[in-house]
Structure formats: structure tokens, C-alpha cells
Amino acid sequence: AKITEADVFVYHNENMETWVPSAKKTWSKNGPEVIEGTKEMLLLPGGEDDHDHHGDEDHHHELDPHTWVSPYRAIQEVTAIKNQLIKLYPDNKEQFEANSNEYIEKLTALDKEYTEAFQNAKQKNFVTQHTAFSYLALDYGLNQIGISGINPDQEATSSRIAELKHYVEDNGIQYIYFENNNTGKTAQTLASETKVELEVLNPLESLTQKEMDSGKDYLSVMKENLSALKKTTD
């Protein structure tokens, strides 16, 4: 109901919010203008065997939607949203430009921190429960090893855990990453099997109201992610 009463609806893309294409059909001509965050961005394949081609499931991805987890791509998304807003409301162009420039300045500084942190990384491989970090890995020269898949609720098979146990031991991996809002049972199993530590890598899919009230936002969480990843790469 709130969306239908809005002037503008901004969403990430239909690989993340799979319900949007069918919802758009139900919105009347007086419905909101629609802005897609990843407009004109090239997405990576989703890499799941159980794709849902009809968009009936919540979190099944034919293409990988997690562009925002890379500061480099976040800059592109802010730019895309700004450009679409200017097209809709040309009279407000100066305001949109000023706001996006201010935020892009912060994102650019974050992008620089990531670039500098990983350009001379001794260990470029990192093992994570939820493979939400493909764009981050691609943009900063790292290699993401997934325990399960792009879907955070997917559990790994016992043969996959056995395979990863060897990988962790053979490659001197010291940390296994899981996301804070997912119990990460498989990550915990693998960590105890290989006697390595667990660390949080947050894909920013579900910051709680409490976290936001305490001042957590994209920039602060991405800095926490940087510190966590550096434990592996340094």
C-alpha cells in the first residue's frame, strides 16, 4: 500500500527483489515511478543449480544481485539512482548532484581503502558460508571460496565440507566467515573440523533497527568487513 502511494519506488534489481516484476503489473498508471539500482550494470551469473526462473522464491538468483557488497559497484549504483532521479525530476538536478557527490566522496575513500588493503595481499583466498562477495572479490583481486551457495539458507553437503576441510588445511586458511544474522552451522562445523577461527562478514542484507539506531550504516559495516577480511589476507 505504501509503494502504490509513493511518487518513486527504488529497488535493487529483480534478482534480489524477485517480487517486483509481478507487483509492477498490478500498479495502476498512477502508481510510482520505478528506479532500478543496478540499471545498465553487468551482473555475474548466480551460480546456483536450483534457479527459480519464475521469481516465486524469495532468494534464488539466476544472476548474482550482490553488487552493493563492493564499494566500487556501490559508487556505480548511487550514480545510476541519481541519473534516473534527474531524468524524472530535472528541476531538482542540483540537489541530486550535490547529495550523490557528497556520498560518492565517502564511497571513493572506502574503495581506496579496500584497494590498498588487498593489492599486496599474501593470502587472496577467503572461505565464506554465504557467497555474497563475488563482486568484492572480483573488484579487489581476491578469491571467494563458498561453503554453500548464493542463498544464505542453503546448507553444504558432507562431501563439500570434506573437500573444504582439505582446502583449508592445504592453503593455510586461518578464518572462516559467516554472516551475523545466519547461524552459519556449516561454517561452525568446518571451523571445528579444521580448528580455525570464525569471523563475521556481513552482506548488509538485514541490518536491524537496533543496529541502525546505534549508528551502523553501509560505510561502518563495510569498514568492519574490511578489518575482518584483512585477518585472512595480511
Short mmCIF file of C-alpha atoms in Angstrom, two decimals:
data_model
loop_
_atom_site.label_atom_id
_atom_site.label_comp_id
_atom_site.label_asym_id
_atom_site.label_seq_id
_atom_site.Cartn_x
_atom_site.Cartn_y
_atom_site.Cartn_z
CA ALA A 1 0.00 0.00 0.00
CA LYS A 2 2.84 2.40 0.85
CA ILE A 3 4.52 1.72 -2.50
CA THR A 4 1.38 2.43 -4.52
CA GLU A 5 1.01 5.78 -2.75
CA ALA A 6 4.67 6.76 -3.30
CA ASP A 7 5.97 9.04 -6.06
CA VAL A 8 9.07 6.90 -6.59
CA PHE A 9 9.94 3.30 -5.77
CA VAL A 10 13.68 2.48 -5.72
CA TYR A 11 14.71 -1.16 -5.71
CA HIS A 12 17.98 -3.01 -6.29
CA ASN A 13 17.09 -5.42 -9.10
CA GLU A 14 14.68 -8.24 -9.84
CA ASN A 15 17.28 -10.88 -8.97
CA MET A 16 17.14 -9.60 -5.40
CA GLU A 17 13.55 -8.39 -5.09
CA THR A 18 12.10 -11.18 -7.22
CA TRP A 19 8.54 -9.99 -6.50
CA VAL A 20 8.90 -6.62 -8.24
CA PRO A 21 8.13 -7.59 -11.89
CA SER A 22 4.75 -9.12 -10.98
CA ALA A 23 3.97 -6.31 -8.49
CA LYS A 24 4.68 -3.67 -11.16
CA LYS A 25 1.94 -5.17 -13.33
CA THR A 26 -0.61 -4.58 -10.58
CA TRP A 27 0.31 -0.92 -10.04
CA SER A 28 -2.02 1.42 -11.84
CA LYS A 29 -0.92 4.15 -14.21
CA ASN A 30 -0.95 6.43 -11.19
CA GLY A 31 1.49 4.12 -9.39
CA PRO A 32 5.04 5.12 -8.50
CA GLU A 33 7.87 5.83 -10.91
CA VAL A 34 10.29 2.86 -10.68
CA ILE A 35 14.06 3.21 -10.30
CA GLU A 36 16.36 0.19 -10.59
CA GLY A 37 19.61 0.49 -8.64
CA THR A 38 21.69 -1.71 -10.95
CA LYS A 39 20.36 -0.26 -14.21
CA GLU A 40 22.85 -0.84 -17.04
CA MET A 41 25.25 -2.72 -14.72
CA LEU A 42 26.50 -6.09 -15.97
CA LEU A 43 25.65 -8.82 -13.44
CA LEU A 44 27.55 -12.03 -12.80
CA PRO A 45 25.83 -15.43 -13.14
CA GLY A 46 24.14 -16.59 -9.94
CA GLY A 47 25.84 -19.96 -9.90
CA GLU A 48 23.02 -21.92 -8.23
CA ASP A 49 21.75 -25.23 -9.56
CA ASP A 50 18.23 -24.67 -8.28
CA HIS A 51 17.42 -21.43 -10.09
CA ASP A 52 13.90 -20.30 -9.84
CA HIS A 53 13.10 -18.94 -13.28
CA HIS A 54 9.64 -17.72 -12.33
CA GLY A 55 10.51 -15.48 -9.42
CA ASP A 56 8.30 -17.41 -6.98
CA GLU A 57 11.02 -17.88 -4.39
CA ASP A 58 12.45 -15.20 -2.18
CA HIS A 59 16.16 -15.55 -2.60
CA HIS A 60 17.03 -17.66 -5.64
CA HIS A 61 19.27 -15.88 -8.10
CA GLU A 62 19.68 -16.52 -11.80
CA LEU A 63 22.12 -13.60 -11.74
CA ASP A 64 24.12 -12.58 -8.68
CA PRO A 65 22.50 -9.44 -7.23
CA HIS A 66 25.10 -8.66 -4.52
CA THR A 67 26.79 -5.74 -6.29
CA TRP A 68 26.48 -3.44 -3.25
CA VAL A 69 28.97 -5.52 -1.23
CA SER A 70 31.73 -3.95 -3.37
CA PRO A 71 32.29 -0.23 -2.69
CA TYR A 72 33.39 0.15 -6.34
CA ARG A 73 29.95 -1.05 -7.52
CA ALA A 74 28.14 0.93 -4.81
CA ILE A 75 29.52 4.09 -6.49
CA GLN A 76 28.01 2.93 -9.79
CA GLU A 77 24.66 2.25 -8.12
CA VAL A 78 24.48 5.67 -6.46
CA THR A 79 25.26 7.21 -9.85
CA ALA A 80 22.55 5.13 -11.57
CA ILE A 81 19.92 6.12 -8.99
CA LYS A 82 20.92 9.79 -9.24
CA ASN A 83 20.73 9.77 -13.06
CA GLN A 84 17.26 8.19 -13.01
CA LEU A 85 16.05 10.73 -10.43
CA ILE A 86 17.36 13.62 -12.57
CA LYS A 87 15.51 12.23 -15.57
CA LEU A 88 12.26 12.12 -13.56
CA TYR A 89 12.75 15.44 -11.74
CA PRO A 90 15.08 17.65 -13.80
CA ASP A 91 14.23 20.71 -11.68
CA ASN A 92 15.94 19.06 -8.70
CA LYS A 93 19.10 18.17 -10.60
CA GLU A 94 21.40 20.34 -8.47
CA GLN A 95 20.16 18.80 -5.23
CA PHE A 96 20.54 15.25 -6.56
CA GLU A 97 24.05 16.03 -7.86
CA ALA A 98 25.12 17.60 -4.56
CA ASN A 99 23.79 14.72 -2.46
CA SER A 100 25.26 11.99 -4.64
CA ASN A 101 28.64 13.76 -4.88
CA GLU A 102 28.81 14.01 -1.10
CA TYR A 103 28.11 10.30 -0.67
CA ILE A 104 30.31 9.20 -3.58
CA GLU A 105 33.22 11.05 -1.96
CA LYS A 106 32.84 8.78 1.09
CA LEU A 107 32.42 5.67 -1.07
CA THR A 108 35.51 6.59 -3.10
CA ALA A 109 37.56 6.84 0.10
CA LEU A 110 36.22 3.41 1.13
CA ASP A 111 37.02 1.96 -2.31
CA LYS A 112 40.59 3.30 -1.95
CA GLU A 113 40.92 1.65 1.48
CA TYR A 114 39.85 -1.70 0.01
CA THR A 115 42.16 -1.36 -3.00
CA GLU A 116 45.16 -0.51 -0.85
CA ALA A 117 44.40 -3.23 1.70
CA PHE A 118 44.36 -6.05 -0.83
CA GLN A 119 46.75 -5.07 -3.61
CA ASN A 120 49.68 -6.78 -1.85
CA ALA A 121 47.65 -9.47 -0.05
CA LYS A 122 49.72 -12.51 0.95
CA GLN A 123 46.63 -14.73 1.05
CA LYS A 124 43.98 -13.87 -1.57
CA ASN A 125 41.61 -16.77 -0.83
CA PHE A 126 38.82 -16.42 1.70
CA VAL A 127 36.24 -19.02 2.73
CA THR A 128 32.67 -17.88 3.41
CA GLN A 129 29.36 -19.54 4.28
CA HIS A 130 27.25 -17.22 2.07
CA THR A 131 28.78 -16.47 -1.34
CA ALA A 132 27.58 -12.87 -1.42
CA PHE A 133 31.06 -11.47 -2.07
CA SER A 134 31.77 -12.30 -5.73
CA TYR A 135 31.82 -8.66 -6.86
CA LEU A 136 34.03 -7.64 -3.92
CA ALA A 137 36.44 -10.48 -4.78
CA LEU A 138 36.44 -9.57 -8.48
CA ASP A 139 36.96 -5.83 -7.89
CA TYR A 140 39.76 -6.18 -5.33
CA GLY A 141 41.68 -9.18 -6.67
CA LEU A 142 40.52 -11.75 -4.10
CA ASN A 143 39.19 -15.30 -4.50
CA GLN A 144 35.95 -16.25 -2.72
CA ILE A 145 35.55 -19.92 -1.77
CA GLY A 146 31.91 -20.67 -0.93
CA ILE A 147 30.83 -23.25 1.59
CA SER A 148 27.27 -23.30 0.31
CA GLY A 149 25.75 -21.01 -2.28
CA ILE A 150 24.36 -17.59 -3.00
CA ASN A 151 21.29 -18.45 -0.94
CA PRO A 152 22.19 -17.87 2.74
CA ASP A 153 19.90 -20.67 3.92
CA GLN A 154 21.47 -23.31 1.72
CA GLU A 155 23.46 -25.92 3.64
CA ALA A 156 26.55 -27.61 2.18
CA THR A 157 26.72 -31.34 1.54
CA SER A 158 29.01 -33.54 3.65
CA SER A 159 31.23 -34.14 0.59
CA ARG A 160 31.57 -30.36 0.12
CA ILE A 161 32.61 -29.98 3.78
CA ALA A 162 35.19 -32.77 3.39
CA GLU A 163 36.54 -31.10 0.24
CA LEU A 164 36.76 -27.73 2.00
CA LYS A 165 38.45 -29.27 5.04
CA HIS A 166 41.34 -30.30 2.77
CA TYR A 167 41.31 -26.90 1.08
CA VAL A 168 41.51 -25.02 4.39
CA GLU A 169 44.34 -27.24 5.66
CA ASP A 170 46.30 -27.22 2.39
CA ASN A 171 46.07 -23.43 1.93
CA GLY A 172 46.77 -22.28 5.47
CA ILE A 173 43.34 -20.65 5.87
CA GLN A 174 43.05 -19.17 9.38
CA TYR A 175 39.48 -17.82 9.36
CA ILE A 176 36.11 -18.96 8.07
CA TYR A 177 33.47 -16.30 7.53
CA PHE A 178 29.77 -16.44 8.27
CA GLU A 179 27.14 -13.73 8.43
CA ASN A 180 25.91 -12.47 11.76
CA ASN A 181 22.21 -12.96 11.06
CA ASN A 182 22.68 -16.53 9.86
CA THR A 183 23.57 -19.24 12.33
CA GLY A 184 26.25 -20.49 9.94
CA LYS A 185 26.04 -24.10 11.16
CA THR A 186 28.15 -25.35 8.27
CA ALA A 187 30.79 -22.69 8.87
CA GLN A 188 30.88 -23.72 12.53
CA THR A 189 31.24 -27.40 11.59
CA LEU A 190 34.06 -26.62 9.18
CA ALA A 191 35.81 -24.35 11.69
CA SER A 192 35.75 -27.01 14.42
CA GLU A 193 36.87 -29.73 11.98
CA THR A 194 39.83 -27.65 10.83
CA LYS A 195 40.49 -25.92 14.17
CA VAL A 196 40.38 -22.42 12.66
CA GLU A 197 38.54 -19.32 13.89
CA LEU A 198 35.16 -17.97 12.83
CA GLU A 199 34.75 -14.32 11.81
CA VAL A 200 31.75 -12.27 10.65
CA LEU A 201 31.48 -10.99 7.08
CA ASN A 202 28.26 -9.01 6.83
CA PRO A 203 26.50 -8.87 3.43
CA LEU A 204 24.28 -5.99 4.67
CA GLU A 205 21.08 -7.76 3.78
CA SER A 206 19.37 -7.23 7.12
CA LEU A 207 20.66 -4.57 9.47
CA THR A 208 18.29 -4.50 12.44
CA GLN A 209 16.55 -1.32 13.56
CA LYS A 210 18.63 -1.53 16.74
CA GLU A 211 21.86 -1.60 14.71
CA MET A 212 20.75 1.35 12.60
CA ASP A 213 19.70 3.30 15.70
CA SER A 214 23.17 2.72 17.13
CA GLY A 215 24.65 4.42 14.05
CA LYS A 216 25.55 1.42 11.90
CA ASP A 217 25.27 2.06 8.18
CA TYR A 218 26.75 0.90 4.88
CA LEU A 219 30.08 2.67 5.43
CA SER A 220 30.60 1.50 9.01
CA VAL A 221 29.71 -2.13 8.28
CA MET A 222 31.89 -2.21 5.17
CA LYS A 223 34.80 -0.95 7.30
CA GLU A 224 34.12 -3.80 9.76
CA ASN A 225 34.12 -6.21 6.80
CA LEU A 226 37.46 -4.78 5.66
CA SER A 227 39.01 -5.37 9.09
CA ALA A 228 37.61 -8.91 9.14
CA LEU A 229 38.92 -9.76 5.65
CA LYS A 230 42.36 -8.35 6.46
CA LYS A 231 42.71 -11.05 9.13
CA THR A 232 42.86 -13.55 6.26
CA THR A 233 44.81 -11.54 3.69
CA ASP A 234 47.53 -9.94 5.85
#
